[in-house]
CSV table of C-alpha atoms in Angstrom, one decimal:
chain,number,residue,atom,x,y,z
A,1,MET,CA,-0.1,-0.1,-0.1
A,2,ASP,CA,1.4,3.4,-0.7
A,3,PRO,CA,1.6,5.4,2.4
A,4,GLY,CA,1.3,8.6,0.6
A,5,GLY,CA,-2.3,7.9,-0.8
A,6,GLY,CA,-3.3,9.3,-4.0
A,7,CYS,CA,-6.2,8.5,-6.2
A,8,PRO,CA,-7.0,4.9,-5.7
A,9,HIS,CA,-9.2,3.8,-8.6
A,10,ALA,CA,-6.7,2.8,-11.1
A,11,ALA,CA,-4.8,0.6,-8.8
A,12,ASN,CA,-8.1,-0.7,-7.5
A,13,ALA,CA,-9.2,-1.7,-11.2
A,14,ARG,CA,-5.9,-3.6,-11.5
A,15,LEU,CA,-6.2,-5.5,-8.5
A,16,LEU,CA,-9.9,-6.3,-8.9
A,17,ALA,CA,-8.8,-7.8,-12.5
A,18,ARG,CA,-6.7,-10.1,-10.6
A,19,GLY,CA,-9.3,-11.2,-7.7
A,20,ALA,CA,-11.6,-10.0,-5.1
A,21,VAL,CA,-8.9,-10.7,-2.2
A,22,THR,CA,-5.3,-9.8,-2.5
A,23,PRO,CA,-2.1,-9.7,-0.3
A,24,VAL,CA,-0.9,-6.3,0.5
A,25,VAL,CA,2.2,-5.0,2.5
A,26,LEU,CA,1.3,-2.3,5.0
A,27,PRO,CA,3.5,0.5,6.2
A,28,GLY,CA,6.5,-1.0,8.3
A,29,GLU,CA,6.7,-4.1,6.0
A,30,VAL,CA,3.7,-5.6,7.9
A,31,GLN,CA,2.0,-8.3,5.9
A,32,GLY,CA,-1.8,-7.9,5.5
A,33,MET,CA,-4.7,-8.5,3.2
A,34,ALA,CA,-7.4,-6.5,1.4
A,35,VAL,CA,-10.9,-7.5,0.5
A,36,LEU,CA,-11.7,-5.4,-2.7
A,37,GLY,CA,-14.7,-7.2,-4.4
A,38,HIS,CA,-18.3,-6.3,-3.4
A,39,ASP,CA,-19.6,-9.6,-2.9
A,40,ALA,CA,-16.6,-10.9,-1.0
A,41,LEU,CA,-16.3,-7.8,1.0
A,42,LYS,CA,-20.1,-8.1,1.9
A,43,GLU,CA,-19.6,-11.6,3.0
A,44,PHE,CA,-16.5,-10.6,5.0
A,45,LEU,CA,-18.0,-7.7,6.8
A,46,ALA,CA,-20.7,-10.0,8.4
A,47,HIS,CA,-18.8,-13.3,8.6
A,48,PRO,CA,-19.1,-14.9,12.1
A,49,ASP,CA,-15.6,-15.8,12.2
A,50,VAL,CA,-13.9,-12.4,11.5
A,51,ALA,CA,-13.2,-10.1,14.7
A,52,LYS,CA,-12.3,-6.5,15.2
A,53,ASN,CA,-10.6,-7.0,18.6
A,54,ALA,CA,-6.9,-6.6,18.3
A,55,GLY,CA,-6.3,-9.6,20.6
A,56,HIS,CA,-6.7,-11.4,17.3
A,57,PHE,CA,-4.1,-9.5,15.5
A,58,THR,CA,-1.1,-12.1,15.4
A,59,ALA,CA,1.7,-9.8,14.7
A,60,LEU,CA,0.7,-7.3,17.4
A,61,GLN,CA,0.3,-10.0,20.0
A,62,ALA,CA,3.7,-11.3,19.1
A,63,GLY,CA,5.3,-7.9,19.9
A,64,GLU,CA,6.1,-7.2,16.1
A,65,ILE,CA,4.4,-4.0,15.7
A,66,ALA,CA,6.2,-0.8,16.8
A,67,ASP,CA,4.5,1.9,19.1
A,68,GLY,CA,4.9,4.6,16.5
A,69,TRP,CA,3.2,2.5,13.8
A,70,PRO,CA,0.9,4.8,11.7
A,71,LEU,CA,-2.0,2.4,11.7
A,72,LYS,CA,-1.8,1.1,15.5
A,73,THR,CA,-4.4,3.6,16.7
A,74,PHE,CA,-6.9,1.8,14.2
A,75,ALA,CA,-6.1,-1.6,16.0
A,76,THR,CA,-5.8,-0.5,19.7
A,77,VAL,CA,-8.1,2.2,20.5
A,78,GLN,CA,-10.8,1.0,22.9
A,79,GLY,CA,-14.5,1.6,21.6
A,80,MET,CA,-17.1,0.0,19.2
A,81,THR,CA,-14.8,-0.3,16.2
A,82,THR,CA,-12.5,-2.7,18.0
A,83,ALA,CA,-15.0,-4.5,20.1
A,84,ASP,CA,-16.9,-7.9,19.3
A,85,GLY,CA,-20.0,-9.8,20.5
A,86,ALA,CA,-21.5,-8.6,23.9
A,87,ASP,CA,-18.8,-5.9,24.5
A,88,HIS,CA,-19.6,-4.3,21.1
A,89,ARG,CA,-23.4,-4.7,21.8
A,90,ARG,CA,-22.9,-3.0,25.2
A,91,LEU,CA,-20.8,-0.1,23.7
A,92,ARG,CA,-23.2,0.4,20.7
A,93,SER,CA,-26.5,0.4,22.8
A,94,LEU,CA,-25.6,3.7,24.5
A,95,MET,CA,-24.2,5.3,21.2
A,96,SER,CA,-27.4,4.4,19.4
A,97,LYS,CA,-29.5,6.8,21.4
A,98,ALA,CA,-27.6,9.6,19.9
A,99,PHE,CA,-28.3,8.4,16.2
A,100,THR,CA,-32.1,7.7,16.5
A,101,ALA,CA,-34.3,9.1,13.7
A,102,ARG,CA,-35.8,11.6,16.1
A,103,ARG,CA,-32.3,12.8,17.3
A,104,VAL,CA,-31.1,13.2,13.8
A,105,GLU,CA,-34.2,15.2,13.0
A,106,GLU,CA,-33.8,17.4,15.9
A,107,LEU,CA,-30.4,18.4,14.5
A,108,ARG,CA,-32.0,19.5,11.3
A,109,PRO,CA,-32.4,23.2,12.3
A,110,TYR,CA,-28.9,23.5,13.7
A,111,LEU,CA,-27.7,22.0,10.2
A,112,VAL,CA,-29.6,24.1,8.0
A,113,ASP,CA,-28.5,27.3,9.9
A,114,LEU,CA,-24.8,26.4,10.0
A,115,THR,CA,-24.9,25.6,6.2
A,116,SER,CA,-26.5,28.9,5.5
A,117,ARG,CA,-24.0,30.8,7.8
A,118,LEU,CA,-21.1,29.1,6.1
A,119,LEU,CA,-22.4,29.8,2.6
A,120,ASN,CA,-22.8,33.5,3.6
A,121,GLY,CA,-19.0,33.3,4.5
A,122,LEU,CA,-17.8,32.0,1.3
A,123,GLU,CA,-18.0,35.2,-0.9
A,124,ALA,CA,-16.2,37.0,2.0
A,125,ALA,CA,-13.6,34.4,2.0
A,126,ALA,CA,-12.9,34.1,-1.6
A,127,THR,CA,-10.0,36.1,-3.7
A,128,GLU,CA,-10.6,38.8,-6.1
A,129,ASP,CA,-11.4,36.5,-8.8
A,130,GLY,CA,-14.1,34.6,-6.8
A,131,VAL,CA,-12.0,31.5,-5.8
A,132,VAL,CA,-12.4,29.9,-2.4
A,133,ASP,CA,-11.1,26.7,-0.7
A,134,LEU,CA,-14.6,25.0,-0.4
A,135,ARG,CA,-13.0,22.3,1.5
A,136,THR,CA,-11.7,24.7,4.1
A,137,HIS,CA,-14.5,26.9,4.4
A,138,PHE,CA,-17.5,24.8,4.0
A,139,ALA,CA,-17.1,21.0,3.8
A,140,LEU,CA,-14.9,20.8,6.7
A,141,PRO,CA,-16.7,23.1,9.3
A,142,LEU,CA,-20.1,21.7,8.7
A,143,PRO,CA,-19.7,18.1,9.7
A,144,MET,CA,-17.2,19.0,12.4
A,145,GLY,CA,-19.9,21.6,13.8
A,146,VAL,CA,-22.8,19.2,13.6
A,147,ILE,CA,-20.7,16.3,15.3
A,148,CYS,CA,-19.5,18.6,18.0
A,149,GLU,CA,-22.8,19.9,18.6
A,150,LEU,CA,-24.0,16.3,19.0
A,151,LEU,CA,-21.2,15.6,21.6
A,152,GLY,CA,-21.2,18.8,23.2
A,153,VAL,CA,-17.8,19.8,22.3
A,154,ASP,CA,-17.1,23.6,22.6
A,155,GLU,CA,-16.0,25.5,19.3
A,156,ALA,CA,-12.6,26.4,20.7
A,157,TYR,CA,-11.5,22.9,20.2
A,158,HIS,CA,-12.9,22.3,16.4
A,159,ASP,CA,-9.8,23.3,14.6
A,160,ARG,CA,-7.3,21.3,16.9
A,161,LEU,CA,-9.4,18.1,16.9
A,162,HIS,CA,-9.6,18.3,12.9
A,163,HIS,CA,-6.0,18.7,12.7
A,164,LEU,CA,-5.3,15.8,15.1
A,165,SER,CA,-7.8,13.6,13.3
A,166,ASN,CA,-6.0,14.1,10.2
A,167,GLN,CA,-2.8,13.0,11.6
A,168,ILE,CA,-4.5,9.9,13.1
A,169,VAL,CA,-5.8,8.8,9.6
A,170,ALA,CA,-2.7,9.7,7.8
A,171,THR,CA,-0.7,6.7,6.7
A,172,ASP,CA,2.7,8.4,5.6
A,173,ILE,CA,3.2,9.9,9.2
A,174,GLY,CA,6.5,9.3,11.1
A,175,PRO,CA,6.3,7.3,14.5
A,176,ALA,CA,7.1,10.4,16.7
A,177,GLU,CA,4.3,12.3,14.9
A,178,ALA,CA,2.0,9.5,15.2
A,179,MET,CA,2.4,8.8,19.1
A,180,ALA,CA,2.4,12.9,19.7
A,181,ALA,CA,-0.8,13.1,17.9
A,182,ASN,CA,-2.5,10.2,19.7
A,183,ARG,CA,-1.2,11.9,23.2
A,184,GLU,CA,-2.6,15.2,22.2
A,185,MET,CA,-5.8,13.7,21.3
A,186,VAL,CA,-6.2,12.0,24.5
A,187,GLU,CA,-5.4,15.3,26.3
A,188,VAL,CA,-7.9,17.4,24.4
A,189,LEU,CA,-10.8,14.9,24.8
A,190,SER,CA,-9.9,14.4,28.5
A,191,ALA,CA,-10.3,18.1,28.7
A,192,VAL,CA,-13.9,17.8,27.0
A,193,ALA,CA,-15.0,14.8,29.2
A,194,ALA,CA,-13.9,17.0,32.4
A,195,ALA,CA,-15.9,20.1,31.2
A,196,ARG,CA,-19.1,17.9,30.6
A,197,THR,CA,-18.5,16.2,33.9
A,198,ALA,CA,-18.5,19.6,35.7
A,199,ASP,CA,-21.3,21.1,33.4
A,200,PRO,CA,-23.4,18.2,32.0
A,201,GLY,CA,-25.8,19.0,29.2
A,202,ASP,CA,-28.2,17.7,26.6
A,203,ASP,CA,-25.3,15.9,24.6
A,204,LEU,CA,-23.9,12.4,24.0
A,205,THR,CA,-20.6,13.1,26.1
A,206,SER,CA,-22.8,14.0,29.1
A,207,ALA,CA,-24.8,10.9,28.5
A,208,MET,CA,-21.9,8.7,28.2
A,209,ILE,CA,-20.4,10.0,31.6
A,210,ALA,CA,-23.6,9.6,33.3
A,211,ALA,CA,-23.9,6.1,32.3
A,212,ARG,CA,-20.4,5.3,33.5
A,213,GLU,CA,-21.1,6.7,37.1
A,214,GLU,CA,-24.3,5.0,37.4
A,215,SER,CA,-22.8,1.5,36.7
A,216,GLY,CA,-19.1,1.4,36.7
A,217,ASP,CA,-18.4,-1.4,34.4
A,218,ARG,CA,-20.5,0.1,31.7
A,219,PHE,CA,-18.4,2.7,30.2
A,220,SER,CA,-14.7,2.7,31.4
A,221,PRO,CA,-12.7,5.9,31.2
A,222,HIS,CA,-10.4,4.5,28.4
A,223,GLU,CA,-13.7,3.5,26.5
A,224,LEU,CA,-15.3,6.9,27.0
A,225,ILE,CA,-12.1,8.6,25.5
A,226,GLY,CA,-11.8,6.2,22.8
A,227,THR,CA,-15.5,6.4,21.8
A,228,LEU,CA,-15.0,10.1,21.8
A,229,MET,CA,-12.1,10.0,19.4
A,230,LEU,CA,-13.8,7.3,17.0
A,231,THR,CA,-17.1,9.4,17.0
A,232,ILE,CA,-15.2,12.7,16.2
A,233,ILE,CA,-12.9,11.1,13.5
A,234,ALA,CA,-15.6,9.1,11.7
A,235,GLY,CA,-18.3,11.8,12.4
A,236,HIS,CA,-16.6,14.5,10.5
A,237,GLU,CA,-13.8,12.9,8.1
A,238,THR,CA,-16.1,10.9,6.3
A,239,THR,CA,-18.7,13.4,5.9
A,240,LEU,CA,-16.1,15.9,4.9
A,241,ASN,CA,-14.8,13.7,2.2
A,242,LEU,CA,-18.3,12.7,0.9
A,243,ILE,CA,-19.2,16.5,0.5
A,244,THR,CA,-16.0,17.1,-1.1
A,245,ASN,CA,-16.1,14.2,-3.6
A,246,ALA,CA,-19.8,14.9,-4.4
A,247,VAL,CA,-18.8,18.5,-5.4
A,248,ARG,CA,-16.0,17.3,-7.5
A,249,ALA,CA,-18.2,14.7,-9.4
A,250,LEU,CA,-20.9,17.2,-10.0
A,251,CYS,CA,-18.4,20.0,-11.6
A,252,ALA,CA,-17.0,17.0,-13.7
A,253,HIS,CA,-20.4,15.8,-14.8
A,254,ARG,CA,-22.3,19.0,-15.4
A,255,ASP,CA,-25.0,17.0,-17.2
A,256,GLN,CA,-25.6,15.2,-13.8
A,257,LEU,CA,-25.8,18.7,-12.0
A,258,ASP,CA,-28.3,20.0,-14.6
A,259,LEU,CA,-30.5,16.9,-13.9
A,260,VAL,CA,-30.7,17.6,-10.3
A,261,LEU,CA,-31.1,21.3,-10.7
A,262,SER,CA,-34.0,20.8,-13.2
A,263,GLY,CA,-35.8,18.4,-10.9
A,264,GLY,CA,-34.8,15.2,-12.8
A,265,ALA,CA,-33.1,13.5,-10.0
A,266,SER,CA,-32.5,14.3,-6.2
A,267,TRP,CA,-29.7,15.3,-3.9
A,268,THR,CA,-30.1,12.0,-2.2
A,269,ASP,CA,-29.5,10.4,-5.6
A,270,VAL,CA,-26.2,12.5,-5.8
A,271,VAL,CA,-25.1,11.3,-2.1
A,272,GLU,CA,-25.8,7.6,-3.0
A,273,GLU,CA,-23.9,7.6,-6.3
A,274,THR,CA,-21.1,9.5,-4.8
A,275,LEU,CA,-20.7,7.0,-1.9
A,276,ARG,CA,-20.6,4.2,-4.4
A,277,TRP,CA,-18.6,5.8,-7.2
A,278,ASP,CA,-15.8,7.7,-5.0
A,279,SER,CA,-16.2,6.3,-1.3
A,280,PRO,CA,-15.1,8.8,1.1
A,281,VAL,CA,-13.0,5.8,2.8
A,282,SER,CA,-10.8,3.7,0.5
A,283,TYR,CA,-9.2,1.0,2.8
A,284,PHE,CA,-10.5,1.0,6.4
A,285,PRO,CA,-8.2,-1.0,9.0
A,286,PHE,CA,-8.9,-3.6,10.5
A,287,ARG,CA,-10.5,-6.9,10.8
A,288,TYR,CA,-8.8,-10.4,11.7
A,289,PRO,CA,-10.0,-13.9,10.9
A,290,THR,CA,-10.2,-16.0,14.0
A,291,ARG,CA,-9.3,-19.0,11.8
A,292,ASP,CA,-7.9,-19.6,8.3
A,293,LEU,CA,-10.8,-18.0,6.1
A,294,PRO,CA,-11.4,-19.1,2.5
A,295,LEU,CA,-12.9,-16.2,0.7
A,296,ASP,CA,-13.7,-16.1,-2.9
A,297,GLY,CA,-11.1,-18.7,-3.7
A,298,THR,CA,-8.3,-17.1,-1.5
A,299,VAL,CA,-7.5,-18.1,2.1
A,300,ILE,CA,-6.9,-15.5,4.5
A,301,PRO,CA,-4.6,-16.7,7.2
A,302,GLN,CA,-5.8,-16.5,11.1
A,303,GLY,CA,-4.7,-13.3,12.7
A,304,THR,CA,-4.0,-11.3,9.5
A,305,PRO,CA,-4.7,-7.6,9.5
A,306,VAL,CA,-7.3,-7.2,6.7
A,307,LEU,CA,-8.4,-3.8,5.0
A,308,ALA,CA,-11.9,-3.3,4.0
A,309,GLY,CA,-11.5,-1.9,0.2
A,310,TYR,CA,-14.6,0.2,0.0
A,311,SER,CA,-13.5,2.5,-2.9
A,312,ALA,CA,-12.7,-0.7,-4.9
A,313,ALA,CA,-16.1,-2.7,-4.1
A,314,GLY,CA,-18.0,0.5,-5.3
A,315,ARG,CA,-16.6,0.1,-8.9
A,316,ASP,CA,-16.6,-3.7,-9.1
A,317,THR,CA,-18.0,-4.5,-12.4
A,318,ARG,CA,-19.2,-7.7,-11.3
A,319,ALA,CA,-21.7,-5.8,-8.8
A,320,HIS,CA,-22.4,-2.7,-10.5
A,321,GLY,CA,-22.2,-3.4,-14.3
A,322,PRO,CA,-19.5,-2.9,-16.9
A,323,ASP,CA,-20.1,0.9,-16.6
A,324,ALA,CA,-19.3,0.8,-12.7
A,325,ALA,CA,-16.6,3.5,-13.4
A,326,ARG,CA,-19.2,6.0,-14.8
A,327,PHE,CA,-20.7,8.5,-12.3
A,328,ASP,CA,-24.6,8.2,-13.1
A,329,ILE,CA,-27.0,9.5,-10.4
A,330,THR,CA,-30.0,7.6,-12.4
A,331,ARG,CA,-28.2,4.4,-11.9
A,332,THR,CA,-30.5,1.6,-10.7
A,333,GLY,CA,-29.3,-0.1,-7.5
A,334,LYS,CA,-26.6,2.7,-6.6
A,335,SER,CA,-27.6,2.3,-2.9
A,336,ARG,CA,-26.1,-1.3,-3.0
A,337,HIS,CA,-22.8,0.1,-2.1
A,338,LEU,CA,-21.1,-0.9,1.2
A,339,SER,CA,-19.4,2.3,1.8
A,340,LEU,CA,-21.2,2.7,5.0
A,341,GLY,CA,-20.2,-0.6,6.1
A,342,HIS,CA,-22.5,-3.9,6.5
A,343,GLY,CA,-23.3,-6.3,9.2
A,344,ALA,CA,-23.1,-5.5,13.1
A,345,HIS,CA,-20.4,-2.7,12.5
A,346,TYR,CA,-22.6,-0.8,9.9
A,347,CYS,CA,-22.2,2.9,10.3
A,348,MET,CA,-24.4,4.2,13.2
A,349,GLY,CA,-24.0,7.8,11.8
A,350,ALA,CA,-25.2,6.9,8.3
A,351,PRO,CA,-28.7,8.9,8.5
A,352,LEU,CA,-26.7,11.9,9.9
A,353,ALA,CA,-24.2,11.8,7.3
A,354,ARG,CA,-26.7,11.4,4.5
A,355,LEU,CA,-28.7,14.4,5.8
A,356,GLU,CA,-25.7,16.5,6.2
A,357,SER,CA,-24.4,15.8,2.7
A,358,ALA,CA,-27.8,16.2,0.9
A,359,THR,CA,-28.5,19.4,2.8
A,360,ALA,CA,-25.0,20.8,2.1
A,361,LEU,CA,-25.2,20.2,-1.6
A,362,GLU,CA,-28.4,21.4,-2.2
A,363,GLN,CA,-27.8,24.7,-0.4
A,364,LEU,CA,-24.5,25.2,-2.0
A,365,PHE,CA,-25.6,24.7,-5.8
A,366,THR,CA,-29.0,26.5,-5.1
A,367,ARG,CA,-26.9,29.5,-3.9
A,368,PHE,CA,-24.0,29.0,-6.6
A,369,PRO,CA,-25.3,27.0,-9.5
A,370,ALA,CA,-22.6,27.9,-11.8
A,371,LEU,CA,-19.9,26.9,-9.1
A,372,ASP,CA,-17.0,25.1,-10.8
A,373,LEU,CA,-13.5,23.9,-10.1
A,374,ALA,CA,-10.7,26.5,-10.2
A,375,ILE,CA,-8.1,24.3,-11.3
A,376,PRO,CA,-8.2,20.9,-13.2
A,377,GLU,CA,-9.2,17.8,-11.3
A,378,PRO,CA,-5.7,16.0,-12.1
A,379,GLU,CA,-4.0,19.1,-10.3
A,380,LEU,CA,-6.1,18.8,-7.0
A,381,PRO,CA,-3.6,17.6,-4.1
A,382,ARG,CA,-4.7,14.3,-2.8
A,383,GLN,CA,-4.9,13.1,0.8
A,384,ALA,CA,-1.8,11.5,2.1
A,385,SER,CA,-3.5,8.4,3.3
A,386,PHE,CA,-5.0,5.1,1.8
A,387,VAL,CA,-7.5,5.2,4.3
A,388,GLY,CA,-9.4,8.4,3.5
A,389,ASN,CA,-10.2,9.0,0.0
A,390,SER,CA,-10.4,12.7,-1.2
A,391,VAL,CA,-8.3,15.8,-1.9
A,392,GLN,CA,-6.5,18.2,0.6
A,393,LYS,CA,-8.0,21.3,-0.8
A,394,LEU,CA,-11.0,22.1,-3.2
A,395,PRO,CA,-10.4,25.7,-4.7
A,396,VAL,CA,-13.7,26.6,-6.7
A,397,ARG,CA,-14.8,29.7,-8.5
A,398,LEU,CA,-18.3,30.4,-7.0
A,399,LYS,CA,-19.8,32.1,-10.2
A,400,GLY,CA,-18.2,29.7,-12.9
A,401,ARG,CA,-15.7,30.6,-15.4
A,402,GLY,CA,-16.4,34.1,-16.9
A,403,SER,CA,-19.9,33.3,-17.7
A,404,THR,CA,-21.0,36.7,-18.7
A,405,GLU,CA,-18.1,37.0,-21.2
A,406,ALA,CA,-18.9,33.7,-23.0
A,407,ASP,CA,-20.0,34.0,-26.7
A,408,PRO,CA,-23.7,34.1,-26.6
A,409,GLY,CA,-24.0,31.6,-29.6
A,410,GLN,CA,-22.0,29.0,-27.7
A,411,TRP,CA,-24.7,28.7,-24.8
A,412,THR,CA,-26.1,25.2,-24.1
A,413,LEU,CA,-29.3,23.8,-22.5
A,414,ARG,CA,-27.0,23.8,-19.2
A,415,SER,CA,-27.1,27.5,-19.1
A,416,PHE,CA,-30.8,27.5,-19.4
A,417,HIS,CA,-31.1,25.2,-16.4
A,418,LEU,CA,-28.5,27.1,-14.3
A,419,GLU,CA,-30.5,30.4,-15.0
A,420,LEU,CA,-33.8,28.9,-13.9
A,421,ALA,CA,-32.1,27.6,-10.9
A,422,GLY,CA,-30.5,30.8,-10.1
A,423,ARG,CA,-33.7,32.8,-10.4
A,424,ALA,CA,-35.6,30.3,-8.5
A,425,ALA,CA,-33.3,30.8,-5.4
A,426,GLY,CA,-33.3,34.4,-5.9
A,427,VAL,CA,-29.8,34.9,-7.3
A,428,GLY,CA,-28.9,36.5,-10.4
A,429,VAL,CA,-26.0,34.1,-11.5
A,430,LEU,CA,-26.1,34.3,-15.2
A,431,GLU,CA,-26.9,37.0,-17.9
A,432,TRP,CA,-29.3,35.7,-20.5
A,433,PRO,CA,-27.7,35.7,-24.0
A,434,ALA,CA,-29.3,38.0,-26.5
A,435,ARG,CA,-29.4,35.3,-29.2
A,436,GLY,CA,-30.9,32.5,-27.3
A,437,VAL,CA,-29.7,29.0,-26.7
A,438,SER,CA,-27.9,26.8,-28.9
């Protein structure tokens, strides 16, 4: 695996051509496996002989994994993502109360208001030629604000928590940096827990602390901090990448954007197809077979650390057809993707992530229907990780590329759709050409 990350899709296609399961070499020359095919991954994620607890990680238990290994946090953090069986059910039962349909719906007014406020700030943050980094000023603070509102984390911690989250999911980080990031994350979250202990509120952190105090063996201090860490990382990094990837996809496929703006498809369609076509998580660590496990003709040895290849599974032609590499929001069965997991560890925050992303995209393109990338897609700097799948920056031009200077004879049906969308939103985005549309 390339610790520097990059766009995974070409490599995924080559690997899938060889099989649904493949050996990989992880950073530090650690031997692992990856499951890439859709059907194989679906079976693997729900298999009764596959564990999440690192007690089943043979090399780790043998003392062969260094403390500064960049992926060690994924294996050793205490929380739902590293628990199995009754322990997993115990931890998940409390968290499930935060992600009920009612609780998600209660967050809608906050989400809509925060989205509007962030959009108001985009033009102010733009350069003279109307260019702004949409990832920094919109796609990041939106999910971070929502998950911290859910957890009761003060805004003063937001930027630091994102920086530390980014280091923890990086796969090109050095041992000293990895250990420092983990230590500081624990310190910050311990301060958050202390603040909520002293001043409880109607938030998930306060609920977890109360549960721990009522029944000492229900939520240990390590589990509390580990659960906070996992919730913050998963609760904003994934949705950040999802929003970013959806904007990139729509800018590269203007016909699909036109379809949504004209009412021919929904923003939910955009979210589901983005999850399939450009999953916000590429390879997620780790699961471990508790015995030698045959899967799609390949045996995964007991105790091997296995990566779940979500980005590869989303473009598996055997599951999604010969045109799986095409972005198509009208695709039948696009929601069959596995990008939010499957089985007992299915993403608990999936309804919230979907609501956040659909709300963000609808408000963004209603306000700025001509929004476009400010630099070509291949020049966007990729994330330095094979875990996350997105770009580091997303410079966009809010009002498109000089639409008012275009030759009126070259306008297309897209211009008509964008004009209608702009006028419906009360925004004068495009000047109608004197000679009509071509």
